[in-house]
Short mmCIF file of N, CA and C in Angstrom, two decimals:
data_model
loop_
_atom_site.label_atom_id
_atom_site.label_comp_id
_atom_site.label_asym_id
_atom_site.label_seq_id
_atom_site.Cartn_x
_atom_site.Cartn_y
_atom_site.Cartn_z
N MET A 28 0.25 -1.43 -0.06
CA MET A 28 -0.60 -0.04 -0.24
C MET A 28 0.88 1.27 0.07
N ALA A 29 0.57 2.18 -0.89
CA ALA A 29 1.12 3.55 -0.81
C ALA A 29 0.31 4.56 0.34
N TYR A 30 0.76 5.36 1.31
CA TYR A 30 0.63 6.00 2.27
C TYR A 30 0.83 7.89 2.23
N GLY A 31 -0.04 8.26 2.24
CA GLY A 31 0.67 10.25 2.08
C GLY A 31 -1.08 10.60 3.83
N PHE A 32 -0.26 11.45 3.45
CA PHE A 32 -0.66 12.21 5.03
C PHE A 32 -1.87 13.69 5.08
N LEU A 33 -3.09 13.20 5.36
CA LEU A 33 -4.23 13.89 5.03
C LEU A 33 -4.70 14.67 5.61
N ARG A 34 -4.92 16.29 6.38
CA ARG A 34 -6.03 16.73 7.26
C ARG A 34 -7.00 16.75 7.25
N ILE A 35 -7.96 16.06 7.93
CA ILE A 35 -9.08 16.20 8.25
C ILE A 35 -9.66 16.39 8.85
N ASP A 36 -11.38 17.17 8.44
CA ASP A 36 -12.04 18.62 9.97
C ASP A 36 -13.47 17.18 9.92
N TRP A 37 -12.13 16.63 11.38
CA TRP A 37 -13.18 15.29 11.87
C TRP A 37 -14.76 16.17 12.94
N THR A 38 -14.53 16.48 12.83
CA THR A 38 -15.74 17.43 13.83
C THR A 38 -17.50 16.93 13.20
N GLY A 39 -17.55 15.97 14.01
CA GLY A 39 -19.14 15.08 13.68
C GLY A 39 -19.18 13.42 12.55
N LYS A 40 -17.44 13.67 12.26
CA LYS A 40 -17.53 12.02 11.67
C LYS A 40 -17.96 10.82 13.09
N ARG A 41 -18.85 10.06 12.00
CA ARG A 41 -18.46 8.64 12.56
C ARG A 41 -17.36 8.74 13.29
N VAL A 42 -16.93 7.58 14.59
CA VAL A 42 -14.95 6.45 14.93
C VAL A 42 -16.01 5.80 15.61
N LEU A 43 -15.67 3.59 15.53
CA LEU A 43 -16.06 3.27 16.35
C LEU A 43 -14.91 2.66 16.92
N VAL A 44 -14.86 2.40 17.67
CA VAL A 44 -13.77 1.86 18.20
C VAL A 44 -13.84 0.88 18.95
N VAL A 45 -13.18 -1.01 18.46
CA VAL A 45 -13.10 -1.48 19.56
C VAL A 45 -12.31 -2.38 20.02
N GLY A 46 -12.28 -2.49 21.40
CA GLY A 46 -11.32 -2.63 22.26
C GLY A 46 -11.44 -1.12 23.38
N GLY A 47 -11.97 -1.60 24.42
CA GLY A 47 -11.90 -1.10 26.00
C GLY A 47 -10.08 -0.97 26.88
N GLY A 48 -8.90 -1.85 26.06
CA GLY A 48 -8.11 -1.23 27.22
C GLY A 48 -7.01 -0.21 26.68
N PRO A 49 -6.15 0.42 27.22
CA PRO A 49 -5.08 1.73 26.84
C PRO A 49 -5.15 1.90 25.28
N VAL A 50 -5.14 0.52 24.46
CA VAL A 50 -4.81 1.56 23.51
C VAL A 50 -5.69 2.10 22.20
N GLY A 51 -6.97 1.53 22.19
CA GLY A 51 -8.52 1.87 22.62
C GLY A 51 -8.86 2.59 23.06
N LEU A 52 -9.16 3.27 24.56
CA LEU A 52 -8.66 4.73 25.23
C LEU A 52 -8.09 5.48 24.72
N ARG A 53 -6.93 5.27 24.14
CA ARG A 53 -6.15 6.45 24.00
C ARG A 53 -6.91 6.90 22.17
N LYS A 54 -6.38 6.21 22.25
CA LYS A 54 -7.16 6.52 20.12
C LYS A 54 -8.16 6.96 20.20
N ALA A 55 -9.80 6.26 21.24
CA ALA A 55 -11.13 6.71 21.06
C ALA A 55 -10.75 8.08 21.92
N LYS A 56 -10.33 8.67 22.71
CA LYS A 56 -9.91 10.17 23.14
C LYS A 56 -10.03 10.70 22.74
N LYS A 57 -8.76 10.55 20.76
CA LYS A 57 -7.41 11.72 20.13
C LYS A 57 -9.13 11.23 19.85
N CYS A 58 -9.96 10.73 19.00
CA CYS A 58 -10.71 11.21 18.13
C CYS A 58 -11.41 11.65 18.50
N MET A 59 -11.96 11.91 20.04
CA MET A 59 -13.43 12.49 20.08
C MET A 59 -13.13 14.30 20.07
N GLU A 60 -11.22 14.39 20.82
CA GLU A 60 -11.23 15.59 20.99
C GLU A 60 -10.89 16.22 19.61
N LEU A 61 -10.84 15.56 18.63
CA LEU A 61 -10.68 16.23 16.94
C LEU A 61 -12.35 16.17 16.73
N GLY A 62 -13.58 16.44 17.72
CA GLY A 62 -14.62 16.14 17.49
C GLY A 62 -15.59 15.40 17.07
N ALA A 63 -14.52 14.71 17.05
CA ALA A 63 -15.70 12.42 16.30
C ALA A 63 -16.78 12.48 16.97
N GLU A 64 -17.37 11.67 17.16
CA GLU A 64 -18.57 11.35 18.09
C GLU A 64 -17.47 9.53 17.67
N VAL A 65 -17.96 9.54 18.60
CA VAL A 65 -17.03 7.80 18.92
C VAL A 65 -17.94 7.31 19.77
N THR A 66 -17.34 5.58 19.42
CA THR A 66 -18.54 4.99 19.48
C THR A 66 -17.81 3.51 20.03
N LEU A 67 -17.08 3.07 21.24
CA LEU A 67 -16.19 1.83 21.50
C LEU A 67 -16.90 0.98 22.29
N VAL A 68 -17.16 -0.43 21.36
CA VAL A 68 -17.79 -1.43 22.06
C VAL A 68 -16.02 -2.87 22.54
N SER A 69 -16.45 -3.07 23.54
CA SER A 69 -16.21 -3.57 24.45
C SER A 69 -16.11 -4.47 24.94
N PRO A 70 -16.25 -5.91 25.72
CA PRO A 70 -17.25 -6.30 26.49
C PRO A 70 -16.40 -6.54 27.71
N THR A 71 -15.62 -5.73 27.61
CA THR A 71 -14.70 -5.57 29.08
C THR A 71 -14.13 -3.72 28.58
N MET A 72 -14.27 -3.31 30.06
CA MET A 72 -13.35 -2.21 29.84
C MET A 72 -11.99 -1.94 31.12
N ALA A 73 -11.25 -1.42 30.87
CA ALA A 73 -10.05 -1.32 31.58
C ALA A 73 -10.12 -0.30 32.16
N TYR A 74 -11.05 0.92 31.78
CA TYR A 74 -11.41 1.89 33.33
C TYR A 74 -12.91 2.46 32.86
N ASP A 75 -13.08 2.74 33.96
CA ASP A 75 -14.48 3.29 33.75
C ASP A 75 -14.89 4.04 32.56
N LEU A 76 -15.35 4.33 31.77
CA LEU A 76 -15.84 5.19 30.53
C LEU A 76 -17.02 5.08 30.67
N GLU A 77 -18.04 5.63 31.43
CA GLU A 77 -19.29 6.05 31.39
C GLU A 77 -19.44 7.89 31.07
N GLY A 78 -19.72 8.17 30.44
CA GLY A 78 -20.28 9.12 29.85
C GLY A 78 -19.49 10.09 29.06
N LEU A 79 -17.87 9.16 28.49
CA LEU A 79 -17.01 9.99 27.25
C LEU A 79 -16.85 9.55 26.27
N PHE A 80 -17.78 7.88 26.40
CA PHE A 80 -18.05 7.34 24.57
C PHE A 80 -19.43 7.11 25.05
N ARG A 81 -20.41 7.10 23.20
CA ARG A 81 -21.35 5.86 23.42
C ARG A 81 -20.04 4.22 23.04
N LEU A 82 -21.19 4.01 24.45
CA LEU A 82 -20.87 2.36 24.88
C LEU A 82 -21.50 1.38 24.50
N HIS A 83 -20.09 0.28 23.92
CA HIS A 83 -22.12 -0.95 24.25
C HIS A 83 -20.81 -2.10 24.68
N ARG A 84 -20.99 -2.88 25.94
CA ARG A 84 -20.29 -3.50 26.54
C ARG A 84 -20.37 -5.29 26.24
N ARG A 85 -20.20 -5.35 24.74
CA ARG A 85 -20.32 -6.36 24.24
C ARG A 85 -19.14 -7.05 23.58
N GLU A 86 -19.11 -8.00 22.66
CA GLU A 86 -18.93 -8.42 22.14
C GLU A 86 -18.98 -7.35 19.96
N VAL A 87 -17.90 -7.22 19.40
CA VAL A 87 -18.26 -6.59 17.94
C VAL A 87 -19.76 -7.41 17.03
N GLU A 88 -20.03 -6.15 16.43
CA GLU A 88 -20.48 -7.49 15.43
C GLU A 88 -20.38 -7.39 13.94
N LYS A 89 -20.50 -7.43 12.94
CA LYS A 89 -20.78 -6.97 12.13
C LYS A 89 -20.66 -5.78 10.94
N ARG A 90 -22.82 -4.73 12.07
CA ARG A 90 -23.08 -4.41 11.98
C ARG A 90 -23.06 -2.90 12.13
N ASP A 91 -22.47 -3.27 13.70
CA ASP A 91 -21.66 -2.28 14.01
C ASP A 91 -20.68 -0.99 13.11
N VAL A 92 -20.40 -1.47 12.33
CA VAL A 92 -19.11 -1.48 11.40
C VAL A 92 -20.78 0.50 10.41
N GLU A 93 -21.04 -0.62 10.30
CA GLU A 93 -21.91 0.16 9.20
C GLU A 93 -22.30 2.08 9.30
N GLY A 94 -21.34 2.44 8.41
CA GLY A 94 -22.62 4.06 8.50
C GLY A 94 -21.24 4.73 9.13
N MET A 95 -19.83 3.62 9.51
CA MET A 95 -18.47 5.11 9.91
C MET A 95 -17.73 5.18 9.13
N PHE A 96 -17.22 6.41 9.19
CA PHE A 96 -16.21 6.35 8.58
C PHE A 96 -14.92 6.49 8.61
N LEU A 97 -14.98 6.10 10.34
CA LEU A 97 -13.49 5.25 11.13
C LEU A 97 -13.64 4.18 11.85
N VAL A 98 -12.80 2.79 11.37
CA VAL A 98 -13.29 1.65 12.20
C VAL A 98 -11.70 1.88 12.92
N ILE A 99 -11.84 1.65 14.56
CA ILE A 99 -10.43 1.24 15.33
C ILE A 99 -10.07 0.23 15.84
N ALA A 100 -9.65 -0.72 15.09
CA ALA A 100 -9.37 -2.12 15.96
C ALA A 100 -8.19 -2.74 17.07
N ALA A 101 -8.65 -1.86 17.38
CA ALA A 101 -7.76 -1.69 18.74
C ALA A 101 -8.10 -3.10 20.20
N THR A 102 -8.61 -4.36 19.86
CA THR A 102 -9.05 -5.26 20.81
C THR A 102 -7.34 -6.28 20.31
N ASN A 103 -7.01 -7.18 21.72
CA ASN A 103 -5.20 -7.49 21.98
C ASN A 103 -6.19 -9.25 21.89
N VAL A 104 -6.84 -9.79 20.88
CA VAL A 104 -7.60 -11.05 20.00
C VAL A 104 -6.64 -10.15 18.45
N LYS A 105 -5.34 -11.31 17.73
CA LYS A 105 -5.47 -10.91 16.74
C LYS A 105 -6.73 -10.60 15.23
N ASN A 106 -6.91 -12.51 16.10
CA ASN A 106 -8.31 -12.56 14.93
C ASN A 106 -9.83 -12.31 14.93
N VAL A 107 -9.92 -11.26 15.94
CA VAL A 107 -10.89 -10.78 16.42
C VAL A 107 -10.79 -8.63 15.28
N ASN A 108 -9.56 -8.07 15.55
CA ASN A 108 -8.84 -7.34 15.05
C ASN A 108 -8.93 -8.15 13.45
N GLU A 109 -8.15 -8.66 12.74
CA GLU A 109 -8.41 -9.86 11.23
C GLU A 109 -10.01 -9.47 10.94
N GLU A 110 -10.93 -10.00 11.48
CA GLU A 110 -12.28 -9.65 11.12
C GLU A 110 -12.80 -8.81 11.02
N ILE A 111 -12.68 -8.28 11.98
CA ILE A 111 -13.17 -5.84 11.95
C ILE A 111 -12.44 -5.99 10.82
N ALA A 112 -11.00 -5.44 10.79
CA ALA A 112 -10.47 -4.82 9.26
C ALA A 112 -11.17 -5.26 8.29
N SER A 113 -11.72 -7.00 7.96
CA SER A 113 -11.53 -7.25 5.82
C SER A 113 -13.46 -6.50 6.09
N TRP A 114 -14.75 -6.99 7.44
CA TRP A 114 -15.71 -5.68 7.76
C TRP A 114 -15.49 -4.24 6.58
N CYS A 115 -14.34 -4.03 7.65
CA CYS A 115 -14.62 -2.62 6.97
C CYS A 115 -13.87 -2.67 5.65
N LEU A 116 -12.65 -3.18 5.16
CA LEU A 116 -12.35 -3.03 3.91
C LEU A 116 -13.43 -3.35 3.00
N GLU A 117 -13.97 -4.79 3.29
CA GLU A 117 -15.10 -4.89 2.06
C GLU A 117 -16.26 -3.58 1.50
N LYS A 118 -16.37 -3.21 2.78
CA LYS A 118 -17.39 -2.16 3.63
C LYS A 118 -16.98 -0.41 1.84
N GLU A 119 -15.71 -0.35 2.06
CA GLU A 119 -14.80 0.08 2.11
C GLU A 119 -15.34 2.00 3.17
N ILE A 120 -14.83 1.16 4.15
CA ILE A 120 -14.98 1.91 5.37
C ILE A 120 -13.35 2.05 6.18
N LEU A 121 -12.66 3.62 6.33
CA LEU A 121 -11.32 3.66 6.78
C LEU A 121 -11.59 2.56 7.66
N VAL A 122 -9.98 1.65 8.07
CA VAL A 122 -9.84 1.01 9.35
C VAL A 122 -8.58 1.07 9.70
N ASN A 123 -8.30 1.21 10.74
CA ASN A 123 -6.46 1.89 11.46
C ASN A 123 -7.03 0.46 12.58
N VAL A 124 -5.98 -0.60 12.07
CA VAL A 124 -5.81 -2.11 13.40
C VAL A 124 -4.64 -1.78 14.25
N ALA A 125 -4.95 -1.34 15.23
CA ALA A 125 -3.31 -0.96 16.60
C ALA A 125 -2.85 -1.74 16.04
N ASP A 126 -2.75 -3.60 16.01
CA ASP A 126 -1.65 -4.17 16.31
C ASP A 126 -0.64 -5.16 14.78
N ASP A 127 -1.14 -5.06 13.81
CA ASP A 127 -1.09 -5.05 12.79
C ASP A 127 -1.18 -4.18 11.37
N ARG A 128 -0.31 -2.75 11.59
CA ARG A 128 -0.71 -1.97 11.10
C ARG A 128 -1.02 -1.89 9.51
N GLU A 129 -0.18 -3.54 8.22
CA GLU A 129 -0.52 -4.05 7.12
C GLU A 129 -2.33 -4.61 6.82
N LEU A 130 -3.65 -4.56 8.00
CA LEU A 130 -4.77 -4.75 7.45
C LEU A 130 -4.76 -3.99 7.68
N GLY A 131 -5.55 -3.21 8.15
CA GLY A 131 -5.92 -2.06 7.53
C GLY A 131 -5.37 -0.59 6.19
N ASP A 132 -6.42 0.73 6.27
CA ASP A 132 -5.53 1.56 5.52
C ASP A 132 -5.26 2.84 5.47
N VAL A 133 -5.23 2.75 7.10
CA VAL A 133 -5.01 3.84 7.44
C VAL A 133 -3.58 3.98 9.30
N HIS A 134 -3.56 4.97 8.65
CA HIS A 134 -2.77 5.02 9.98
C HIS A 134 -2.45 6.04 10.89
N LEU A 135 -2.77 5.64 12.46
CA LEU A 135 -2.67 7.38 12.90
C LEU A 135 -1.93 8.02 12.84
N VAL A 136 -1.38 8.72 12.95
CA VAL A 136 0.06 10.22 12.93
C VAL A 136 -0.02 10.36 14.80
N LYS A 137 1.55 10.94 14.43
CA LYS A 137 1.73 11.74 15.81
C LYS A 137 1.47 12.94 15.78
N GLU A 138 0.40 13.72 16.20
CA GLU A 138 0.33 15.79 15.94
C GLU A 138 1.10 15.91 16.30
N LEU A 139 2.21 17.66 15.80
CA LEU A 139 2.67 17.92 16.82
C LEU A 139 1.99 19.18 16.29
N ASP A 140 2.24 20.09 17.63
CA ASP A 140 1.27 21.92 17.09
C ASP A 140 2.41 22.46 17.86
N ALA A 141 2.81 23.71 16.99
CA ALA A 141 4.04 24.21 17.27
C ALA A 141 3.45 26.09 17.34
N GLY A 142 1.81 25.84 17.63
CA GLY A 142 1.24 27.29 17.17
C GLY A 142 1.75 27.89 15.73
N GLY A 143 2.09 28.36 14.80
CA GLY A 143 2.00 28.20 13.63
C GLY A 143 1.90 26.55 12.42
N VAL A 144 2.72 25.83 12.78
CA VAL A 144 2.92 24.70 11.83
C VAL A 144 2.40 24.01 12.95
N GLN A 145 1.22 23.15 11.26
CA GLN A 145 1.17 21.23 12.35
C GLN A 145 1.77 20.39 11.84
N VAL A 146 2.63 19.77 12.16
CA VAL A 146 2.80 18.40 11.72
C VAL A 146 2.91 17.30 11.61
N GLY A 147 2.87 16.42 11.71
CA GLY A 147 2.98 14.62 11.45
C GLY A 147 3.60 14.12 10.97
N LEU A 148 3.71 13.16 12.16
CA LEU A 148 5.18 12.01 12.39
C LEU A 148 3.98 10.67 12.22
N SER A 149 5.32 9.85 11.75
CA SER A 149 4.40 8.33 11.78
C SER A 149 6.19 6.79 11.32
N THR A 150 5.83 6.67 11.47
CA THR A 150 7.28 5.32 11.02
C THR A 150 6.51 4.33 10.28
N ALA A 151 7.69 4.76 9.63
CA ALA A 151 7.01 3.07 8.26
C ALA A 151 6.82 1.80 8.72
N HIS A 152 7.39 1.47 9.81
CA HIS A 152 7.59 0.68 10.94
C HIS A 152 6.77 -0.25 11.55
N GLY A 153 5.73 1.13 12.19
CA GLY A 153 5.39 1.19 13.10
C GLY A 153 5.22 0.61 14.86
N ILE A 154 6.09 1.94 14.86
CA ILE A 154 6.70 1.71 16.01
C ILE A 154 7.34 3.20 16.94
N PRO A 155 5.92 3.10 17.16
CA PRO A 155 5.40 5.02 17.43
C PRO A 155 6.33 5.08 18.93
N PHE A 156 7.35 3.96 19.66
CA PHE A 156 7.58 4.21 20.64
C PHE A 156 9.03 5.55 20.20
N ALA A 157 8.92 4.58 18.58
CA ALA A 157 10.35 6.08 18.07
C ALA A 157 10.32 7.49 18.02
N LEU A 158 8.84 7.95 18.01
CA LEU A 158 8.00 8.75 17.90
C LEU A 158 8.44 10.39 19.05
N ARG A 159 8.94 9.81 20.09
CA ARG A 159 9.13 9.90 21.08
C ARG A 159 10.32 10.92 21.63
N PRO A 160 10.62 10.49 20.91
CA PRO A 160 12.54 11.69 20.75
C PRO A 160 12.55 12.21 19.67
N ILE A 161 12.14 11.42 19.14
CA ILE A 161 11.76 11.95 16.89
C ILE A 161 10.76 13.75 17.43
N GLY A 162 9.78 13.55 17.58
CA GLY A 162 9.32 15.14 18.31
C GLY A 162 9.21 15.84 18.64
N GLU A 163 9.81 15.47 19.57
CA GLU A 163 10.46 16.78 20.53
C GLU A 163 11.97 16.90 19.92
N ASP A 164 12.86 16.45 18.99
CA ASP A 164 13.40 16.80 17.66
C ASP A 164 12.66 18.43 17.43
N VAL A 165 11.74 17.86 16.77
CA VAL A 165 11.42 18.84 15.66
C VAL A 165 10.72 20.12 16.67
N ARG A 166 10.13 19.72 17.85
CA ARG A 166 9.20 20.97 18.62
C ARG A 166 10.41 21.56 18.29
N LYS A 167 11.66 21.35 18.28
CA LYS A 167 12.77 22.82 18.87
C LYS A 167 13.23 22.89 17.67
N ALA A 168 12.95 21.85 16.20
CA ALA A 168 13.03 23.18 15.90
C ALA A 168 12.39 23.92 14.94
N LEU A 169 10.30 23.52 15.46
CA LEU A 169 9.74 24.60 14.88
C LEU A 169 9.14 25.54 15.70
N LEU A 170 9.63 25.83 17.27
CA LEU A 170 9.56 27.27 17.72
C LEU A 170 10.09 28.43 17.09
N PRO A 171 10.79 28.50 16.07
CA PRO A 171 10.64 29.88 15.65
C PRO A 171 10.02 30.16 14.91
N TRP A 172 8.90 29.24 14.34
CA TRP A 172 7.65 29.60 13.08
C TRP A 172 6.21 29.67 14.31
N SER A 173 6.55 30.54 15.12
CA SER A 173 4.93 31.05 16.33
C SER A 173 3.74 31.29 14.81
N HIS A 174 3.13 31.35 15.50
CA HIS A 174 1.97 31.36 15.19
C HIS A 174 2.00 32.74 14.28
N GLY A 175 2.15 33.22 15.28
CA GLY A 175 1.96 35.22 15.28
C GLY A 175 2.73 35.53 13.57
N ARG A 176 4.01 34.74 13.75
CA ARG A 176 5.03 35.11 12.76
C ARG A 176 3.89 34.77 11.65
N MET A 177 2.89 32.84 11.53
CA MET A 177 2.84 32.43 10.65
C MET A 177 0.95 32.58 9.99
N GLU A 178 0.59 34.01 10.85
CA GLU A 178 -0.39 35.38 10.46
C GLU A 178 0.71 36.48 10.31
N LEU A 179 0.88 36.56 9.67
CA LEU A 179 2.54 37.61 9.32
C LEU A 179 2.55 37.26 7.85
N LEU A 180 3.10 36.15 7.37
CA LEU A 180 3.63 35.18 7.01
C LEU A 180 1.41 34.69 4.81
N ALA A 181 1.11 34.79 5.76
CA ALA A 181 -0.14 34.48 5.49
C ALA A 181 -0.56 35.86 4.83
N LYS A 182 -0.83 37.55 5.53
CA LYS A 182 -0.94 38.30 5.20
C LYS A 182 -0.48 39.14 4.64
N ILE A 183 1.14 38.67 4.07
CA ILE A 183 1.19 39.36 3.13
C ILE A 183 1.73 38.48 1.66
N ARG A 184 1.01 36.90 2.01
CA ARG A 184 0.93 36.44 1.02
C ARG A 184 -0.17 36.58 -0.27
N GLN A 185 -1.11 37.29 1.23
CA GLN A 185 -2.62 37.38 0.44
C GLN A 185 -2.44 38.17 -0.67
N GLU A 186 -1.47 39.94 -0.09
CA GLU A 186 -1.67 40.48 -0.74
C GLU A 186 -0.71 40.50 -1.55
N MET A 187 0.02 39.31 -1.43
CA MET A 187 0.76 39.09 -3.30
C MET A 187 0.64 37.76 -4.09
N ILE A 188 -0.60 37.31 -3.68
CA ILE A 188 -2.18 37.26 -4.51
C ILE A 188 -2.85 37.75 -5.31
N GLU A 189 -3.64 39.05 -4.26
CA GLU A 189 -4.24 39.98 -5.00
C GLU A 189 -3.70 41.28 -5.51
N GLN A 190 -2.63 41.24 -5.44
CA GLN A 190 -1.44 41.65 -6.73
C GLN A 190 -1.13 40.80 -7.78
N GLY A 191 -1.73 39.33 -8.48
CA GLY A 191 -1.37 39.11 -9.19
C GLY A 191 -0.27 39.03 -10.39
N LEU A 192 0.75 39.14 -8.71
CA LEU A 192 2.49 38.67 -9.42
C LEU A 192 3.12 37.50 -9.94
N SER A 193 3.49 37.48 -11.09
CA SER A 193 4.77 37.06 -11.29
C SER A 193 5.44 35.97 -10.55
N GLU A 194 5.48 34.71 -11.15
CA GLU A 194 6.16 33.64 -10.54
C GLU A 194 7.37 33.71 -9.82
N GLU A 195 8.18 34.63 -11.08
CA GLU A 195 9.34 34.54 -10.17
C GLU A 195 9.17 35.44 -8.93
N ASP A 196 8.55 36.88 -9.20
CA ASP A 196 8.37 37.92 -8.39
C ASP A 196 7.72 37.16 -7.03
N LYS A 197 7.66 35.83 -7.15
CA LYS A 197 6.53 35.15 -5.87
C LYS A 197 7.57 33.90 -5.59
N ARG A 198 8.83 33.35 -6.64
CA ARG A 198 9.82 33.63 -6.16
C ARG A 198 10.71 33.98 -5.32
N ARG A 199 11.24 35.75 -5.22
CA ARG A 199 12.41 35.90 -4.71
C ARG A 199 11.31 36.88 -3.28
N ILE A 200 10.51 37.53 -3.48
CA ILE A 200 9.59 38.28 -2.45
C ILE A 200 9.36 37.15 -1.21
N TYR A 201 9.81 35.42 -1.72
CA TYR A 201 9.50 34.41 -0.45
C TYR A 201 10.99 34.09 -0.18
N ALA A 202 11.48 34.29 -0.79
CA ALA A 202 12.74 34.04 0.26
C ALA A 202 13.55 35.02 1.08
N ILE A 203 12.45 36.44 0.27
CA ILE A 203 13.14 37.72 1.85
C ILE A 203 12.18 37.26 3.19
N LEU A 204 11.02 36.29 2.43
CA LEU A 204 10.18 36.91 3.59
C LEU A 204 10.23 35.52 4.84
N LEU A 205 10.83 34.48 3.91
CA LEU A 205 11.58 33.81 4.81
C LEU A 205 12.89 33.49 5.77
N SER A 206 13.18 34.70 5.13
CA SER A 206 14.70 35.57 5.38
C SER A 206 15.19 36.21 7.39
N LEU A 207 12.94 36.68 7.40
CA LEU A 207 13.13 37.63 8.11
C LEU A 207 12.00 36.93 9.70
N GLY A 208 12.31 37.13 10.87
CA GLY A 208 12.04 37.47 11.73
C GLY A 208 10.59 37.99 12.19
N GLU A 209 9.81 37.96 13.50
CA GLU A 209 8.98 38.45 13.14
C GLU A 209 8.28 40.16 13.32
N GLU A 210 10.09 40.37 13.67
CA GLU A 210 9.99 41.99 13.68
C GLU A 210 9.70 42.69 11.22
N GLY A 211 10.88 41.67 11.34
CA GLY A 211 11.52 42.01 10.02
C GLY A 211 9.77 41.95 9.33
N LEU A 212 8.98 41.17 9.60
CA LEU A 212 7.07 40.82 9.18
C LEU A 212 6.80 41.62 9.22
N GLU A 213 7.18 42.28 10.41
CA GLU A 213 5.43 42.95 10.81
C GLU A 213 6.09 44.44 10.37
N SER A 214 7.49 44.51 9.99
CA SER A 214 7.55 45.94 9.17
C SER A 214 7.80 46.47 7.25
N PHE A 215 7.34 44.82 7.26
CA PHE A 215 7.76 44.39 5.61
C PHE A 215 6.76 44.60 4.54
N SER A 216 7.14 45.39 3.76
CA SER A 216 6.07 46.46 3.35
C SER A 216 6.48 46.02 0.83
N LEU A 217 5.97 45.37 0.83
CA LEU A 217 4.81 44.57 -0.35
C LEU A 217 5.76 45.32 -1.11
N ALA A 218 4.59 46.61 -1.02
CA ALA A 218 4.78 48.19 -2.10
C ALA A 218 6.48 48.37 -2.51
N GLU A 219 6.95 49.16 -0.63
CA GLU A 219 8.11 49.01 -1.04
C GLU A 219 8.98 47.98 -2.07
N GLU A 220 9.16 46.38 -1.98
CA GLU A 220 10.08 45.39 -2.32
C GLU A 220 10.14 45.76 -3.44
N LEU A 221 7.84 45.87 -4.44
CA LEU A 221 8.25 45.53 -5.84
C LEU A 221 9.10 47.14 -6.30
N GLU A 222 8.76 48.16 -6.14
CA GLU A 222 9.03 49.41 -5.62
C GLU A 222 10.24 48.95 -6.68
N LYS A 223 11.44 47.67 -5.56
CA LYS A 223 12.79 47.37 -5.70
C LYS A 223 13.22 47.74 -7.30
#
């Protein structure tokens, strides 16, 4: 399979998480934080989850995947996860399988938000614990790209679009903009730069 990154508006998306252990709970919480409507199905729950999600304390059934945007198979029983994946792939429902990335067609990524820049991290080998130190290095590298700096760049870019600049002028000005810090961007004048 060939994977690529995609940002999605999760608001109101229906997500089914199967598995009431720590992995299922972590993924369910993340989807809920993003605005998804989360249903969790598991005969046993490692935690008291009443009121957090729509809960069904029972074995998963094929009908549970109907109408879902995404299904996350996070049980500790391999053949159950395999069966869930087959139901979803048959119905063209996106599926993430926690213990076997090759079974699903979606990999959930570790997200970093540095205020002005969001980055998704994933490994090609399914070793999420390796992302912790990588994430810290990336977070440090993103520090100069504050929300304020990105807002200023977006404002100037919009001016450039409205001016209908040539590709050559855009490239030249982008190179200048990327060399400026937040203070330099605040005093930057597109009109003055174009007069040069």
